Short mmCIF file of C-alpha atoms and ligand atoms in Angstrom, two decimals:
data_model
loop_
_atom_site.label_atom_id
_atom_site.label_comp_id
_atom_site.label_asym_id
_atom_site.label_seq_id
_atom_site.Cartn_x
_atom_site.Cartn_y
_atom_site.Cartn_z
CA MET A 122 123.13 76.41 86.77
CA SER A 123 126.49 77.84 88.79
CA TYR A 124 125.59 81.59 90.10
CA PRO A 125 127.99 84.78 90.09
CA PHE A 126 126.77 85.26 93.52
CA SER A 127 128.87 83.83 96.70
CA SER A 128 126.41 85.15 99.61
CA ALA A 129 122.75 85.89 99.64
CA LEU A 130 120.18 87.24 102.31
CA ILE A 131 116.72 85.95 101.92
CA THR A 132 113.91 87.33 103.81
CA GLY A 133 110.90 84.92 104.08
CA ALA A 134 113.38 81.97 104.15
CA SER A 135 110.82 79.90 105.74
CA SER A 136 108.44 78.85 103.44
CA GLY A 137 107.26 78.65 99.97
CA ILE A 138 109.29 80.62 97.07
CA GLY A 139 112.06 81.49 99.59
CA GLU A 140 112.57 78.08 101.24
CA ALA A 141 112.92 76.79 97.18
CA MET A 142 115.79 79.47 96.37
CA VAL A 143 117.61 78.45 99.94
CA HIS A 144 118.04 74.80 98.70
CA GLU A 145 118.73 76.43 95.49
CA LEU A 146 121.21 78.42 96.58
CA GLY A 147 122.44 76.02 99.24
CA ASP A 148 123.31 73.34 96.96
CA ARG A 149 125.06 75.44 95.34
CA GLY A 150 127.30 75.98 97.93
CA VAL A 151 125.90 80.21 98.44
CA ASP A 152 126.85 81.42 102.22
CA MET A 153 123.11 82.84 103.01
CA VAL A 154 121.70 84.58 105.74
CA LEU A 155 117.78 83.77 106.33
CA VAL A 156 115.28 85.79 107.26
CA ALA A 157 112.27 85.26 109.02
CA ARG A 158 109.98 85.40 112.02
CA ARG A 159 109.39 81.25 112.83
CA ARG A 160 112.98 80.84 114.27
CA ASP A 161 112.42 77.01 114.55
CA VAL A 162 111.85 76.58 111.33
CA LEU A 163 114.73 79.00 109.92
CA GLU A 164 117.48 77.32 112.42
CA ALA A 165 116.40 73.54 110.89
CA LEU A 166 116.61 74.71 107.13
CA ALA A 167 120.26 76.59 108.35
CA GLU A 168 121.89 73.09 109.79
CA ARG A 169 121.18 71.89 106.22
CA TYR A 170 123.64 74.04 104.70
CA PRO A 171 127.34 75.31 106.15
CA ASN A 172 127.31 79.10 106.53
CA CYS A 173 123.95 79.93 107.13
CA GLU A 174 123.21 82.48 109.37
CA VAL A 175 119.86 82.84 110.70
CA LEU A 176 118.18 86.48 111.57
CA VAL A 177 114.80 86.19 113.15
CA ALA A 178 113.04 89.35 112.02
CA ASP A 179 109.57 90.60 111.88
CA LEU A 180 109.93 92.88 109.07
CA THR A 181 106.55 95.23 109.72
CA THR A 182 108.68 96.43 112.56
CA GLU A 183 110.92 99.12 112.92
CA GLN A 184 113.27 97.17 115.49
CA GLY A 185 113.32 94.06 112.73
CA LEU A 186 114.04 95.95 109.36
CA ALA A 187 116.94 98.23 111.13
CA ALA A 188 118.37 94.70 112.11
CA VAL A 189 117.85 93.16 108.07
CA ALA A 190 119.16 96.48 107.09
CA GLU A 191 122.18 96.57 109.34
CA ARG A 192 123.60 92.86 108.37
CA ILE A 193 123.44 94.10 104.78
CA GLY A 194 125.10 97.23 105.38
CA ASP A 195 128.21 95.36 107.33
CA VAL A 196 131.06 95.85 104.95
CA ASP A 197 132.91 93.35 106.78
CA ARG A 198 130.41 90.32 106.01
CA PRO A 199 129.31 91.52 102.31
CA VAL A 200 126.30 89.66 100.51
CA ASP A 201 126.45 89.75 97.08
CA LEU A 202 122.68 88.87 96.75
CA VAL A 203 119.65 90.51 98.28
CA VAL A 204 116.24 88.67 97.56
CA ASN A 205 113.46 90.48 99.36
CA ASN A 206 110.68 87.52 99.10
CA ALA A 207 108.73 88.09 102.34
CA GLY A 208 105.00 89.10 101.61
CA PHE A 209 101.42 88.26 101.77
CA GLY A 210 98.31 88.81 100.67
CA SER A 211 94.73 89.81 101.52
CA ALA A 212 91.56 88.21 99.46
CA GLY A 213 88.32 89.88 99.93
CA ALA A 214 86.43 92.78 99.24
CA PHE A 215 88.38 95.64 100.15
CA VAL A 216 86.24 97.01 102.70
CA GLY A 217 85.40 93.74 104.52
CA ILE A 218 89.49 93.49 105.24
CA ASP A 219 90.68 94.43 108.60
CA ALA A 220 92.50 98.02 108.30
CA ASP A 221 95.35 96.93 110.44
CA ARG A 222 95.84 94.08 108.26
CA LEU A 223 96.13 96.11 105.14
CA ASP A 224 98.47 98.29 106.82
CA ASP A 225 100.67 95.40 107.74
CA GLU A 226 100.48 94.15 103.95
CA ILE A 227 101.92 97.29 103.05
CA ALA A 228 104.48 97.74 105.43
CA LEU A 229 105.73 94.06 104.42
CA ASN A 230 105.13 94.70 100.69
CA ILE A 231 106.01 98.11 100.13
CA ALA A 232 107.86 99.34 102.95
CA ALA A 233 110.48 97.22 104.00
CA LEU A 234 110.97 96.17 100.44
CA THR A 235 111.90 99.97 99.77
CA ARG A 236 114.24 100.02 102.67
CA LEU A 237 116.11 96.52 102.24
CA SER A 238 116.59 97.67 98.48
CA HIS A 239 118.00 100.74 99.46
CA ALA A 240 120.65 99.16 101.96
CA ALA A 241 121.31 96.78 99.74
CA LEU A 242 121.91 99.30 96.88
CA THR A 243 124.11 101.64 99.42
CA VAL A 244 126.37 99.26 99.56
CA MET A 245 126.62 97.76 96.54
CA MET A 246 127.13 100.77 94.36
CA GLN A 247 130.05 101.51 96.34
CA ARG A 248 130.87 97.65 95.97
CA ARG A 249 130.50 98.01 92.51
CA ARG A 250 128.94 94.76 92.67
CA GLY A 251 125.63 92.92 93.50
CA TRP A 252 122.21 91.77 92.79
CA VAL A 253 118.50 92.62 94.05
CA LEU A 254 115.93 89.97 93.19
CA ASN A 255 112.62 91.64 94.67
CA VAL A 256 109.38 89.11 94.37
CA SER A 257 106.67 90.31 92.74
CA SER A 258 103.70 88.97 91.42
CA ILE A 259 101.71 88.86 87.98
CA ALA A 260 99.17 90.34 90.18
CA GLY A 261 100.80 93.41 89.61
CA PHE A 262 100.48 94.27 86.05
CA GLN A 263 96.53 94.54 86.41
CA ALA A 264 93.93 95.48 88.68
CA SER A 265 92.60 92.86 90.23
CA PRO A 266 89.12 93.33 92.06
CA GLY A 267 89.58 90.94 95.07
CA LEU A 268 92.88 91.25 95.87
CA ALA A 269 93.30 94.98 95.50
CA VAL A 270 95.83 95.80 97.79
CA TYR A 271 97.81 93.11 97.09
CA ALA A 272 97.76 93.48 93.41
CA ALA A 273 98.77 97.70 94.13
CA THR A 274 101.83 96.28 96.18
CA LYS A 275 102.72 94.50 93.62
CA ALA A 276 102.18 96.72 90.80
CA TYR A 277 104.43 99.21 93.09
CA VAL A 278 107.41 96.62 93.56
CA THR A 279 107.34 96.14 89.73
CA SER A 280 107.64 99.12 88.75
CA LEU A 281 110.68 100.65 92.09
CA SER A 282 112.35 97.42 90.47
CA GLU A 283 112.49 98.54 87.42
CA SER A 284 113.45 102.11 87.87
CA LEU A 285 116.52 100.81 90.18
CA HIS A 286 117.27 98.55 87.73
CA ALA A 287 117.90 101.50 85.46
CA GLU A 288 119.82 103.80 88.21
CA ALA A 289 121.74 100.80 89.58
CA ALA A 290 123.33 99.35 86.32
CA SER A 291 125.81 102.21 85.43
CA ALA A 292 127.42 100.97 88.96
CA GLY A 293 127.29 97.11 87.80
CA VAL A 294 124.22 96.37 90.17
CA VAL A 295 121.46 94.31 88.42
CA VAL A 296 117.82 94.90 90.10
CA THR A 297 115.29 92.12 88.91
CA ALA A 298 111.64 91.82 89.81
CA LEU A 299 110.47 88.34 89.71
CA CYS A 300 106.72 87.94 88.69
CA PRO A 301 105.19 84.62 89.44
CA GLY A 302 101.61 83.32 88.48
CA LEU A 303 99.82 80.79 91.15
CA THR A 304 102.58 78.83 92.73
CA ARG A 305 101.25 76.60 95.94
CA THR A 306 103.19 77.46 99.18
CA GLY A 307 102.22 79.02 102.35
CA PHE A 308 100.60 82.25 100.04
CA GLN A 309 96.97 80.69 100.13
CA GLU A 310 96.08 79.81 103.20
CA VAL A 311 97.78 83.30 104.46
CA SER A 312 96.22 85.36 102.06
CA GLY A 313 92.42 83.15 101.75
CA THR A 314 92.45 82.06 98.73
CA GLU A 315 92.65 78.56 99.45
CA HIS A 316 89.88 78.05 96.34
CA PHE A 317 92.37 78.89 93.71
CA VAL A 318 93.82 75.39 94.37
CA ASP A 319 90.20 73.79 93.43
CA ARG A 320 89.53 76.30 90.94
CA PHE A 321 92.25 76.39 88.55
CA PRO A 322 94.01 73.30 86.88
CA ASP A 323 97.10 72.15 87.71
CA PHE A 324 98.69 73.53 84.57
CA VAL A 325 98.63 77.05 85.80
CA TRP A 326 100.17 75.95 88.72
CA THR A 327 103.54 76.89 89.28
CA SER A 328 106.93 75.02 91.78
CA ALA A 329 107.89 77.24 94.11
CA HIS A 330 111.51 75.20 92.49
CA GLN A 331 110.86 76.37 89.05
CA VAL A 332 109.83 80.21 90.27
CA ALA A 333 112.98 79.99 92.87
CA ARG A 334 115.40 78.84 89.68
CA ASP A 335 114.02 80.76 87.18
CA GLY A 336 113.86 84.15 89.47
CA LEU A 337 117.68 83.51 90.43
CA ALA A 338 118.62 82.49 86.95
CA ALA A 339 117.05 86.31 85.67
CA VAL A 340 118.80 88.08 88.05
CA ALA A 341 122.26 86.15 87.53
CA LYS A 342 121.42 87.08 83.65
CA GLY A 343 120.99 91.26 84.47
CA LYS A 344 117.06 90.58 83.66
CA THR A 345 114.97 93.57 84.40
CA VAL A 346 111.42 91.42 84.82
CA ALA A 347 111.08 87.66 85.18
CA VAL A 348 108.08 86.26 84.61
CA PRO A 349 108.32 82.14 85.24
CA GLY A 350 106.49 79.46 82.94
CA ALA A 351 105.24 79.59 79.45
CA VAL A 352 101.60 80.12 80.58
CA TYR A 353 102.09 83.15 82.57
CA LYS A 354 104.66 84.72 80.23
CA GLY A 355 101.54 84.79 77.36
CA ILE A 356 99.51 85.68 80.42
CA VAL A 357 101.18 88.94 80.54
CA ALA A 358 101.79 89.79 76.95
CA ALA A 359 97.98 89.66 76.11
CA THR A 360 97.17 91.63 79.40
CA GLY A 361 99.48 94.42 77.11
CA VAL A 362 96.94 94.27 74.69
CA THR A 363 93.51 93.93 75.58
CA PRO A 364 91.93 97.32 76.89
CA ARG A 365 91.98 98.09 80.55
CA PRO A 366 88.25 97.60 80.95
CA LEU A 367 88.09 94.26 79.63
CA VAL A 368 90.90 92.66 82.07
CA ARG A 369 89.81 94.29 84.77
CA TRP A 370 86.37 92.30 84.45
CA LEU A 371 88.34 89.63 83.73
CA SER A 372 90.47 89.49 86.47
CA GLY A 373 87.48 90.05 88.97
CA ARG A 374 85.96 87.46 87.58
CA LEU A 375 88.83 85.31 88.06
CA GLY A 376 89.60 86.27 91.77
CA ARG A 377 85.90 85.34 92.93
N1 NAP B 449 102.12 81.59 95.94
C1 NAP B 449 102.13 82.32 95.08
O1 NAP B 449 100.84 81.96 94.26
C2 NAP B 449 102.60 83.88 94.65
C3 NAP B 449 102.66 84.17 93.43
C4 NAP B 449 103.04 85.71 93.23
C5 NAP B 449 103.87 86.54 94.23
N2 NAP B 449 103.90 85.73 95.42
C6 NAP B 449 105.20 86.41 95.93
O2 NAP B 449 105.88 85.58 96.67
C7 NAP B 449 106.51 86.21 98.00
C8 NAP B 449 106.51 84.67 98.63
O3 NAP B 449 105.45 84.12 98.92
P1 NAP B 449 105.05 82.56 99.33
O4 NAP B 449 104.16 82.13 98.03
O5 NAP B 449 106.57 81.48 99.66
O6 NAP B 449 104.19 82.55 100.26
P2 NAP B 449 104.53 82.05 101.72
O7 NAP B 449 105.06 80.43 101.90
O8 NAP B 449 103.49 81.98 102.89
O9 NAP B 449 106.02 82.19 102.47
C9 NAP B 449 105.67 84.15 102.88
C10 NAP B 449 107.39 83.88 103.82
O10 NAP B 449 107.26 85.27 104.25
C11 NAP B 449 107.88 85.37 105.80
N3 NAP B 449 106.50 86.66 106.31
C12 NAP B 449 105.92 86.67 106.15
N4 NAP B 449 104.91 88.04 107.31
C13 NAP B 449 106.48 88.22 107.65
C14 NAP B 449 107.21 89.44 108.24
N5 NAP B 449 106.00 90.14 108.98
N6 NAP B 449 108.15 89.50 108.84
C15 NAP B 449 109.10 88.58 107.95
N7 NAP B 449 108.94 87.82 106.93
C16 NAP B 449 107.54 87.71 107.03
C17 NAP B 449 107.27 83.91 105.92
O11 NAP B 449 107.89 83.65 107.14
P3 NAP B 449 107.26 83.75 108.18
O12 NAP B 449 105.50 83.24 108.79
O13 NAP B 449 108.52 82.61 109.53
O14 NAP B 449 107.66 85.14 109.17
C18 NAP B 449 107.46 83.32 104.98
O15 NAP B 449 108.74 82.72 105.06
C19 NAP B 449 105.43 86.80 98.48
O16 NAP B 449 106.10 88.00 98.25
C20 NAP B 449 104.39 86.45 97.63
O17 NAP B 449 103.28 87.84 97.30
C21 NAP B 449 103.57 84.35 95.52
#
């Protein structure tokens, strides 16, 4: 697939879905700005592709966010595509999770994504050219006891992206929500969901590469919401017609 964008900034580029996007875009000659906290990993990735910048930033800090927003807004070095991919979850009972960790989760999954979407749309809508891909999750389509804050942050990401898709369309700019299901990445270790790897059969796992390709293809085609994989397309369709109490119960059983 060839893409309409010639430059991209990817947050969470050092691992998992973000790293898979780096390979997908880098192999097609797209110039890139790679954002994450781990400099050594980003530098090793950047060496593999020409015109690849490293921007080390912790997106839960004002300084990190400001640096990335400034780079997106740099009119002399325009970025065609912004991928808001950095994010993490916290498994367990709501009251059992450290409150500061939940603050960081909301800061990264919601506040940083909002700020960087704002920075991107401000320049892109003036330029009348641009694409924003916000990485959400199928967890955002229903309540998820045991991953309560994570699911709530992703419901926000999908809702915000759908609204922004409608607002930006008249300026020729695309905003897409990418909603993957289970994908083997660093996410399981960080979120405390390693037990999902043994619990769920292989066919429900999507590869990071497939998620990356489906998401990039969707934003390139101007889609509003993308759900990679037939299994998850079916689950999302079923969720929409299943009574909410049953969806909550099922989702709580699966998340244990
Ligand atoms: N894997 C799944 O099953 C799944 C399913 C649905 C949605 N998602 C979503 O997919 C996105 C990517 O996750 P992943 O699965 O690829 O997990 P991952 O392998 O753990 O990657 C997360 C990325 O986010 C970066 N990151 C974390 N905290 C950060 C911070 N404070 N500032 C800047 N960057 C930060 C990490 O880099 P550093 O550690 O170097 O900073 C890493 O590159 C997330 O939004 C996640 O919610 C994942």
